[in-house]
Coordinates of C-alpha atoms and ligand atoms in Angstrom, one line a residue:
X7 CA -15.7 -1.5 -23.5
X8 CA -13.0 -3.8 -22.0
X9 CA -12.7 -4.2 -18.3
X10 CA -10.4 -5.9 -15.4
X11 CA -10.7 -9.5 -14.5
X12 CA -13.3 -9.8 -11.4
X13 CA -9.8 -10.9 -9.5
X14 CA -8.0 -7.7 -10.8
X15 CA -10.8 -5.5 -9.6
X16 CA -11.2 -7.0 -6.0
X17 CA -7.6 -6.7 -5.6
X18 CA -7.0 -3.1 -6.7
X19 CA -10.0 -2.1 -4.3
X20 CA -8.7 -4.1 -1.4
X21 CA -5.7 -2.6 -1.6
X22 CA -6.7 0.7 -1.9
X23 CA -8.7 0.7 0.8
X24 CA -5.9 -0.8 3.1
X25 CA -3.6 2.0 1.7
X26 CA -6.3 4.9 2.9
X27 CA -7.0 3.4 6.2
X28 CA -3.5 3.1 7.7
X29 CA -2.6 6.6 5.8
X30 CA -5.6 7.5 7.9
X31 CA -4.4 5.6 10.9
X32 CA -1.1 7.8 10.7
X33 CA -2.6 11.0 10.7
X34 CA -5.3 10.0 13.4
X35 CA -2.9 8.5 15.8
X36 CA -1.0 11.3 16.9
X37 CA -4.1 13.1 18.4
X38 CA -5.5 10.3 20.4
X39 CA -5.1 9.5 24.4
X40 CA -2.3 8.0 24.9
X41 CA -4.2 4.4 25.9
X42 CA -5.3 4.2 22.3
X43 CA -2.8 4.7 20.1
X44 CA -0.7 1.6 20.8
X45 CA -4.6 -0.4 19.4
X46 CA -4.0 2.7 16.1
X47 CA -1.0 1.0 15.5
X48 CA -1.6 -2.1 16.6
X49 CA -4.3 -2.3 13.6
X50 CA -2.3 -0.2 11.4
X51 CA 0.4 -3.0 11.2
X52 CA -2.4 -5.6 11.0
X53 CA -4.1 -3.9 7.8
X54 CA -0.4 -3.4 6.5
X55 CA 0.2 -7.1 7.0
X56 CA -3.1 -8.1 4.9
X57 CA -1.8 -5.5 2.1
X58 CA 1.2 -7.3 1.8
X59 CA -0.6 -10.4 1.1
X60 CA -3.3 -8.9 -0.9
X61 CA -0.2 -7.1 -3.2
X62 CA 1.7 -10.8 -4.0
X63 CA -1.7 -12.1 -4.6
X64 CA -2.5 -9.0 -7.1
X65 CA 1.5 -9.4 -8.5
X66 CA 0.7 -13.0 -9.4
X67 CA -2.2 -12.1 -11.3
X68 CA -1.0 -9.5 -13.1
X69 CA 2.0 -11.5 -14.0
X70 CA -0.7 -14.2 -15.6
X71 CA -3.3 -12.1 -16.7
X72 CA -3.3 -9.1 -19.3
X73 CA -5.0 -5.5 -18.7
X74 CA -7.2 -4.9 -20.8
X75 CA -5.3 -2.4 -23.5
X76 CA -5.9 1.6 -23.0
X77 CA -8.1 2.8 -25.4
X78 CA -6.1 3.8 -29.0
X79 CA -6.9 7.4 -28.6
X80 CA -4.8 7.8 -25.3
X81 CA -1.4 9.6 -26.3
X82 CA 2.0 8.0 -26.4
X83 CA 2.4 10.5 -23.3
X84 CA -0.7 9.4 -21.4
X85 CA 0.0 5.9 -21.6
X86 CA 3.9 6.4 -20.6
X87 CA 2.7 8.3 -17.5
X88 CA -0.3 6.0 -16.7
X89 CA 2.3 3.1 -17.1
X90 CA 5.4 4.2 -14.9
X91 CA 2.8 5.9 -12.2
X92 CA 1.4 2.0 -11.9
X93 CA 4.7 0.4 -12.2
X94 CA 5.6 3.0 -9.1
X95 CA 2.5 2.3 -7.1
X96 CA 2.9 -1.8 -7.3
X97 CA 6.5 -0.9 -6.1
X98 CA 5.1 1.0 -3.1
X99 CA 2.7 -2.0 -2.0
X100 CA 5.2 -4.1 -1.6
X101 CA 7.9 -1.4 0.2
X102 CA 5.1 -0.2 2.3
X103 CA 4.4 -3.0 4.2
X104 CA 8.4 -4.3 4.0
X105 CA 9.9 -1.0 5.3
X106 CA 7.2 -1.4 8.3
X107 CA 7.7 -5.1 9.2
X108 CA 11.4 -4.2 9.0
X109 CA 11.4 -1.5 11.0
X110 CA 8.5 -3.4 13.5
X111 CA 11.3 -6.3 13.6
X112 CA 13.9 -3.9 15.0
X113 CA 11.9 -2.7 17.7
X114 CA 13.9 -2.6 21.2
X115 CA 10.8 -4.6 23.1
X116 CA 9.9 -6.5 19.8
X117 CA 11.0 -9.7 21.7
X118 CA 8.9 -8.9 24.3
X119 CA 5.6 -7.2 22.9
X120 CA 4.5 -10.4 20.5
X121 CA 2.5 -8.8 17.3
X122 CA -0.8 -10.1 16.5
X123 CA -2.6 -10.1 13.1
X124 CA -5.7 -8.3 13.9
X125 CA -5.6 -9.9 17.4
X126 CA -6.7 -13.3 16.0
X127 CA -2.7 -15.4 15.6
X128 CA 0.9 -14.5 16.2
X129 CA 2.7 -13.0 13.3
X130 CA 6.1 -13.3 13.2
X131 CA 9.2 -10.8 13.7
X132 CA 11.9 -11.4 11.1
X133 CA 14.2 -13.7 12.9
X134 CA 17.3 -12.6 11.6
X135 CA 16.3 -8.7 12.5
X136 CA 14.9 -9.6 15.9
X137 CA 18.0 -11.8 17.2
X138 CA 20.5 -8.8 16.0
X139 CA 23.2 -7.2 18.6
X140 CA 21.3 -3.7 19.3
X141 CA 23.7 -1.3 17.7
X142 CA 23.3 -2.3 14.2
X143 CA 19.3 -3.4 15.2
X144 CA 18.8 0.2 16.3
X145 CA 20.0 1.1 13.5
X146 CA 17.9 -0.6 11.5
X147 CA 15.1 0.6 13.2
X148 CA 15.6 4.1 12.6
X149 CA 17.0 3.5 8.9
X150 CA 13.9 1.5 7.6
X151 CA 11.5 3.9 9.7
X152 CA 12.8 6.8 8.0
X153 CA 12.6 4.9 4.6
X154 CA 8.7 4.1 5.4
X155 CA 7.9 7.8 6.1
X156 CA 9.8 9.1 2.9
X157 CA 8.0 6.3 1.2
X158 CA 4.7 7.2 2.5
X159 CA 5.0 10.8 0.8
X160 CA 5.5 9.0 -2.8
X161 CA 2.5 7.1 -1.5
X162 CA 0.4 10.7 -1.3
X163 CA 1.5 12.4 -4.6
X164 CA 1.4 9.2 -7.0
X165 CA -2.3 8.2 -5.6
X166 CA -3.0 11.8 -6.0
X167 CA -1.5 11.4 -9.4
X168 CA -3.3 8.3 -10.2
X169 CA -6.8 9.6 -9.4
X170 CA -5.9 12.7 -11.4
X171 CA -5.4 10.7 -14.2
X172 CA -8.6 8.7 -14.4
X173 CA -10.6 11.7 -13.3
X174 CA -9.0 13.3 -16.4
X175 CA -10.1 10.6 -18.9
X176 CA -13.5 10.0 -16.8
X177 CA -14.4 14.0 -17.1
X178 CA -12.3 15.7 -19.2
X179 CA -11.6 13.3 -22.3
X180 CA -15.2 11.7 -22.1
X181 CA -14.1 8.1 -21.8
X182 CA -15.9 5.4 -19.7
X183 CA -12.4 4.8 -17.8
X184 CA -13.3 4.0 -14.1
X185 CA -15.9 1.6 -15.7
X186 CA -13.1 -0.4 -16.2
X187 CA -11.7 -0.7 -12.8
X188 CA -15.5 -1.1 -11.1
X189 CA -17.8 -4.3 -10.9
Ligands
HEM16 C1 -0.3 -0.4 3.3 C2 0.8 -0.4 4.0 C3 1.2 0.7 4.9 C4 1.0 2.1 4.7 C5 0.3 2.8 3.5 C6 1.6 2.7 5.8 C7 1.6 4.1 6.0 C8 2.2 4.8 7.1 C9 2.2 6.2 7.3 C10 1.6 7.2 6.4 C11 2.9 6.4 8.5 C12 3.1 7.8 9.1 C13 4.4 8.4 8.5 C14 4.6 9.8 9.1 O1 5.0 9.8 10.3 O2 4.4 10.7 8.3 C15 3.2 5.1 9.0 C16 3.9 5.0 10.3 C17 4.2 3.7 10.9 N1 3.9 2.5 10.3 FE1 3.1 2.1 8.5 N2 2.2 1.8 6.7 C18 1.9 0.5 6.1 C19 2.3 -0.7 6.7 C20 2.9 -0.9 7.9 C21 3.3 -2.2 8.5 C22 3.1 -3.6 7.8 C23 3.8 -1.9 9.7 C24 4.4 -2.9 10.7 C25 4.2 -4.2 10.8 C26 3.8 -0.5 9.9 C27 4.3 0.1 11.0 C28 4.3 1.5 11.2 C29 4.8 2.2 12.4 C30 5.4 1.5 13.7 C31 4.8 3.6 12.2 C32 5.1 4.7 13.2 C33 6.5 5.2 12.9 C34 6.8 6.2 14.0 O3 6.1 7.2 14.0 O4 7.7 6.0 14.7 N3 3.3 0.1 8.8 N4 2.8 4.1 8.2

């Protein structure tokens, strides 16, 4: 049975499990005392950060590395949805982690309040966002805020939709599908 490079395998899990621990984050932040949820998010944009870097290092292999095909009895239908719902959720790696150091550039006491990558170095603010007259840098804020939070519900329903898929082919079809994506 064909199966993912060793690379293409560390990557997707990576990712995936920085994608279910800031989702987490979100929904766990709002319930906590207030003295904890600025180290929530404080992490939350640190784990975001890594995805980032974790999702150019998975683009670059993909772009040099083939999959390894689906198997020939998939239908044309399968394989269209498998296909776009990937092509969607490599999208939302990247726009993710953009929308959120966008709108985390824009932030009124951004200047002030110095963001650190898991407490370890400075990482920085997008220049050109940070230096902005406040007006159109509120705006910004609120704009690219908005766009991470609608993003964040096509995050829910195409992972759902993803592991609905192989969980179909795993189960229902028969076929040795998650084999593919595990060590
Ligand atoms: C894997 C990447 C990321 C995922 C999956 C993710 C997911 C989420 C989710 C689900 C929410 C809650 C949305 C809601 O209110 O329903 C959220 C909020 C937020 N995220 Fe992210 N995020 C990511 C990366 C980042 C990054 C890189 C930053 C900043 C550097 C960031 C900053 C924020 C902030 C400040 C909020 C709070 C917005 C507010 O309530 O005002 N996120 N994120």
């Amino acid at each position: 049975m064909p199966r993912y490079s060793g690379p293409a395998i560390i990557l997707h899990w990576l990712v995936a499990l920085g994608i279910v621990a800031n989702v987490a984050l979100a929904w766990i932040w709002p319930h906590l005392a207030d003295a904890r949820v600025r180290p929530a998010i404080d992490m939350h944009k640190s784990i975001g950060i890594t995805v980032l870097g974790l999702a150019i290092m998975r683009l670059l292999w993909r772009l040099t590395h083939r999959p390894p095909p689906l198997p020939a009895s998939y239908r044309r239908w399968e394989v269209g949805a498998a296909h776009a719902v990937h092509g969607l959720l490599y999208l939302l790696i990247f726009a993710m982690p953009l929308t959120g150091w966008i709108m985390d550039s824009a932030y009124k006491n951004a200047a002030t309040t110095p963001m650190y990558w898991f407490g370890l170095f400075e990482w920085p603010r997008i220049a050109a966002i940070l230096h902005m007259a406040p007006g159109p840098r509120d705006r910004i804020h609120d704009g690219f805020g908005a766009a991470h939070v609608w993003l964040s519900y096509a995050v829910y329903a195409l992972v759902a939709l993803h592991i609905a898929g192989a969980l179909k082919h795993q189960w229902w079809d028969k076929h040795r599908e998650l084999q593919r994506m595990l060590p």
